[in-house]
Every structure is written in C-alpha cells, then in structure tokens.
Amino acid sequence: MQKGLIITCPKYDDGTEYLFYFSKAIIGEAKNRNIKIKEISDKEVEMVNFSKVVTKLDYNLIVLNGHGSADTIYGHKDCVLIQVGKNEQLLNGRITYARSCDAGQMLGEKCVEYSKEGCFIGYSLPFIFAMDTRWTANPHNDNKAKLFLEPSNSIPISLIKGQSAQDAYENSKKLILKNLRKVINTKEEDSFVLAEALWNNYFGQVILGNSEAKI
Amino acid sequence: MSEQENSREETNEKVKELVIMRINAIPSTTKLSIGGSKTLSKEEMIEHVKRGDKEGKQIVQMHINFIRAVTSGKLITELNSLTN
C-alpha cells in the first residue's frame, strides 16, 4: 500500500454538487503536500471503475462523498459503489472517511473487521448539512454549508497533514462544537434547526478500527 | 387502541407539531440535505414530518436527540469542553 488519496466526488444533485465543491479544499491540501491523488468524479463514480482504481493504485487514504445507508455507499446517480457482502474488502487496511449517511453502522464495522491497520471514520446517523439557496451557484460562498462541511473536511485534511485518525476525528468534533456555539449565539430564525443538525453530526460521527492510523 | 397506545400516539403527534413549528421558523432560503434523500426545502421537510415517512422520522429523531442533549446537560458539558 502506498501513501496517496483516492477521493470520490459524484455530482448529480444539489447535495452531491456541494460535496464536490467542498472537496476541492481536500484535494488542494493534498496537492500542497505532494501527496498522490486520484479524483474519481461524476459518471466515473461507479463500482467497477472504483474497484479498478483502488486495486491498481493501492493508496492508503480513501475519501468517499455521496449518499449512503447502513451497508452501502452510493456513487453516480445512486449506483452502488461499496456494499457489505460485495466489495467492502477493498477498504480493508486503509484509512477511510465516508461523508455519507449511516455507513458507520455496518459498512464501517465490516471494513475494519479483518485488518488491524485500517480505520474507518464516518457517521452512524444521517450526515446532515444545510445550504442557502441564494448560494447554490457558488457553494464555496455558502456560510450555512460551511458550518457543516468545513468540520467534515477537516478529517481528511488533518490526515493529509500527517495527524492520526483519532486526532482527525477529534479536530472535526471540536470544529462542529465551535460552529454549534456560534449558531446558538447568533439567534437567527434557523439557529435551532442548524444547532440540531450540527449536534446530529457531532453525535453520529464514529471512528472504528485502528485510531492511531496515519497515512 | 389501549389507553397507553392512545397516549403514545398523542405524544408523537405533539412532538411532530413541535418539530413543524421549528421548521416553520426557518427562512425559505434554508434547505437541508438529510440522509440519502434529496435536498429538502422547508415545505418538503414539513410534508415528510406530517407523513411520518423515513425522512420525516429522521428529522424528528434529530430534534429528539438535540432536546435530550440539552435536557441531560450533555450539550453544555460538551460546549464547556471547548477551551476557546
């Protein structure tokens, strides 16, 4: 296995478009640190291509953006990308961050079941983020989305900077809390719902397997 | 329906009402991307909560988890753990 990042960025609805744009910061950080990167985006985010890339490049950090469920992470237009019982062994021994819903419940457990080296960071609840419809054409300027997606970005960014999985996990949780405090203090019309959603991500974020893993 | 079931049903409806009130307060420019579903507008969120479908249950659960964190003191404890 070699040091490098494989990141999946499907882009076919508002939610995945936002994840696609916010993932640029992760890719930028990897470029700055001369870490090898393979971005799989748009229609390329499907099981056969993904399996081929992971097997061939054998990079040790995988970042998955997209919709998910307890046993599956989806790619382009909700096609299955990784599923328990089908190809979850591809993630064994690697550090995986899944910015998807619920995958920490079952898929994450399976990914670290057969390897002492690997680590999975994800969510055991739905991953939630807010967006402001006035900024959908420029997601990177959407301050509501930033409240959610910058803390989640900090997981792979911390790993790229050489920190352990546990540190990456804790950095992100701290950033969520800071944003939660900010939201509560602003007392805007949507503060309560934003706080609920931030707490959901804080409460649902999980780390499984080798928490001392580094790339 | 037994008295206990009636009471549970009534509580569920009251929780739904509360959640809908919260969502009603948000500006129509705020949307949420929840779970594996598409991004939801304020009106769509309310509709899901009323229907009590998967997305509606996720929204209600998000609310309950937060209220639990507030009432148990967990939220304050976690916020106080921030050093700056």
PDB file of C-alpha atoms in Angstrom, chain A residues 12-15 67-69 78 101-102 125-134 144 148 173-175 177-178 180-181 184 189-197 199-200 202-203, chain B residues 19 22-23 25-39 45 54 58-59 61-70 74-84:
ATOM      1  CA  TYR A  12     -25.732  14.878  -9.840  1.00  0.00           C
ATOM      2  CA  ASP A  13     -27.938  16.762  -7.344  1.00  0.00           C
ATOM      3  CA  ASP A  14     -27.637  19.768  -5.006  1.00  0.00           C
ATOM      4  CA  GLY A  15     -26.241  17.690  -2.146  1.00  0.00           C
ATOM      5  CA  HIS A  67     -25.390   9.222  -0.350  1.00  0.00           C
ATOM      6  CA  GLY A  68     -25.280   6.198   1.888  1.00  0.00           C
ATOM      7  CA  SER A  69     -27.085   3.736   4.097  1.00  0.00           C
ATOM      8  CA  ASP A  78     -27.204   6.338  -6.590  1.00  0.00           C
ATOM      9  CA  CYS A 101     -25.161   8.696   5.910  1.00  0.00           C
ATOM     10  CA  ASP A 102     -25.359   5.791   8.314  1.00  0.00           C
ATOM     11  CA  LEU A 125     -26.645   8.640  11.747  1.00  0.00           C
ATOM     12  CA  PRO A 126     -27.647  10.519   8.616  1.00  0.00           C
ATOM     13  CA  PHE A 127     -24.962  13.069   7.724  1.00  0.00           C
ATOM     14  CA  ILE A 128     -26.797  16.385   7.531  1.00  0.00           C
ATOM     15  CA  PHE A 129     -25.819  19.742   6.140  1.00  0.00           C
ATOM     16  CA  ALA A 130     -27.630  22.978   5.458  1.00  0.00           C
ATOM     17  CA  MET A 131     -27.437  25.145   2.387  1.00  0.00           C
ATOM     18  CA  ASP A 132     -28.597  28.597   1.467  1.00  0.00           C
ATOM     19  CA  THR A 133     -30.438  28.555  -1.863  1.00  0.00           C
ATOM     20  CA  ARG A 134     -29.067  32.030  -2.673  1.00  0.00           C
ATOM     21  CA  LYS A 144     -24.516  27.848   6.167  1.00  0.00           C
ATOM     22  CA  PHE A 148     -21.135  21.640   8.353  1.00  0.00           C
ATOM     23  CA  LYS A 173     -15.744  17.221  16.523  1.00  0.00           C
ATOM     24  CA  LYS A 174     -14.187  20.313  18.078  1.00  0.00           C
ATOM     25  CA  LEU A 175     -14.957  22.347  14.953  1.00  0.00           C
ATOM     26  CA  LEU A 177     -18.898  22.248  18.592  1.00  0.00           C
ATOM     27  CA  LYS A 178     -17.399  25.662  17.810  1.00  0.00           C
ATOM     28  CA  LEU A 180     -22.704  24.922  17.220  1.00  0.00           C
ATOM     29  CA  ARG A 181     -21.780  27.555  19.790  1.00  0.00           C
ATOM     30  CA  ILE A 184     -26.642  29.280  19.191  1.00  0.00           C
ATOM     31  CA  GLU A 189     -34.567  32.230  12.600  1.00  0.00           C
ATOM     32  CA  ASP A 190     -32.933  28.943  11.711  1.00  0.00           C
ATOM     33  CA  SER A 191     -30.474  28.751  14.626  1.00  0.00           C
ATOM     34  CA  PHE A 192     -32.365  25.998  16.376  1.00  0.00           C
ATOM     35  CA  VAL A 193     -32.640  23.740  13.343  1.00  0.00           C
ATOM     36  CA  LEU A 194     -28.981  24.347  12.431  1.00  0.00           C
ATOM     37  CA  ALA A 195     -27.939  23.532  16.002  1.00  0.00           C
ATOM     38  CA  GLU A 196     -29.991  20.327  15.892  1.00  0.00           C
ATOM     39  CA  ALA A 197     -28.366  19.308  12.623  1.00  0.00           C
ATOM     40  CA  TRP A 199     -25.462  18.099  17.023  1.00  0.00           C
ATOM     41  CA  ASN A 200     -26.676  15.225  14.863  1.00  0.00           C
ATOM     42  CA  TYR A 202     -21.394  15.522  16.286  1.00  0.00           C
ATOM     43  CA  PHE A 203     -23.339  12.755  17.990  1.00  0.00           C
TER      44      PHE A 203
ATOM     45  CA  VAL B  19     -40.836  19.956  15.036  1.00  0.00           C
ATOM     46  CA  ARG B  22     -39.335  24.801  14.468  1.00  0.00           C
ATOM     47  CA  ILE B  23     -39.112  24.172  10.743  1.00  0.00           C
ATOM     48  CA  ALA B  25     -39.471  29.379  11.667  1.00  0.00           C
ATOM     49  CA  ILE B  26     -36.616  28.888   9.214  1.00  0.00           C
ATOM     50  CA  PRO B  27     -36.283  31.137   6.170  1.00  0.00           C
ATOM     51  CA  SER B  28     -37.373  29.567   2.889  1.00  0.00           C
ATOM     52  CA  THR B  29     -33.806  30.007   1.579  1.00  0.00           C
ATOM     53  CA  THR B  30     -32.507  27.356   4.005  1.00  0.00           C
ATOM     54  CA  LYS B  31     -32.508  23.758   2.787  1.00  0.00           C
ATOM     55  CA  LEU B  32     -31.232  20.628   4.460  1.00  0.00           C
ATOM     56  CA  SER B  33     -29.503  17.676   2.874  1.00  0.00           C
ATOM     57  CA  ILE B  34     -30.579  14.797   5.066  1.00  0.00           C
ATOM     58  CA  GLY B  35     -29.593  11.203   4.762  1.00  0.00           C
ATOM     59  CA  GLY B  36     -29.767   9.534   1.431  1.00  0.00           C
ATOM     60  CA  SER B  37     -32.620  11.698   0.252  1.00  0.00           C
ATOM     61  CA  LYS B  38     -32.537  14.728  -1.980  1.00  0.00           C
ATOM     62  CA  THR B  39     -32.060  18.174  -0.501  1.00  0.00           C
ATOM     63  CA  MET B  45     -39.398  18.838   5.438  1.00  0.00           C
ATOM     64  CA  LYS B  54     -38.302   7.716   6.631  1.00  0.00           C
ATOM     65  CA  GLN B  58     -35.024  11.252  10.654  1.00  0.00           C
ATOM     66  CA  ILE B  59     -36.000  14.896  11.142  1.00  0.00           C
ATOM     67  CA  GLN B  61     -35.137  11.963  15.638  1.00  0.00           C
ATOM     68  CA  MET B  62     -32.658  14.785  15.032  1.00  0.00           C
ATOM     69  CA  HIS B  63     -34.901  17.023  17.121  1.00  0.00           C
ATOM     70  CA  ILE B  64     -35.307  14.452  19.914  1.00  0.00           C
ATOM     71  CA  ASN B  65     -31.539  13.800  20.087  1.00  0.00           C
ATOM     72  CA  PHE B  66     -30.887  17.511  20.465  1.00  0.00           C
ATOM     73  CA  ILE B  67     -33.556  18.008  23.138  1.00  0.00           C
ATOM     74  CA  ARG B  68     -32.110  15.021  25.032  1.00  0.00           C
ATOM     75  CA  ALA B  69     -28.634  16.556  24.840  1.00  0.00           C
ATOM     76  CA  VAL B  70     -29.973  19.863  26.167  1.00  0.00           C
ATOM     77  CA  LYS B  74     -24.643  16.741  27.671  1.00  0.00           C
ATOM     78  CA  LEU B  75     -24.681  19.652  25.248  1.00  0.00           C
ATOM     79  CA  ILE B  76     -23.485  22.143  27.870  1.00  0.00           C
ATOM     80  CA  THR B  77     -20.795  19.724  29.072  1.00  0.00           C
ATOM     81  CA  GLU B  78     -19.503  19.310  25.532  1.00  0.00           C
ATOM     82  CA  LEU B  79     -19.630  23.062  24.810  1.00  0.00           C
ATOM     83  CA  ASN B  80     -17.792  23.774  28.055  1.00  0.00           C
ATOM     84  CA  SER B  81     -15.065  21.357  26.989  1.00  0.00           C
ATOM     85  CA  LEU B  82     -14.044  23.882  24.307  1.00  0.00           C
ATOM     86  CA  THR B  83     -11.062  25.826  25.504  1.00  0.00           C
ATOM     87  CA  ASN B  84     -11.512  28.766  23.135  1.00  0.00           C
TER      88      ASN B  84
END
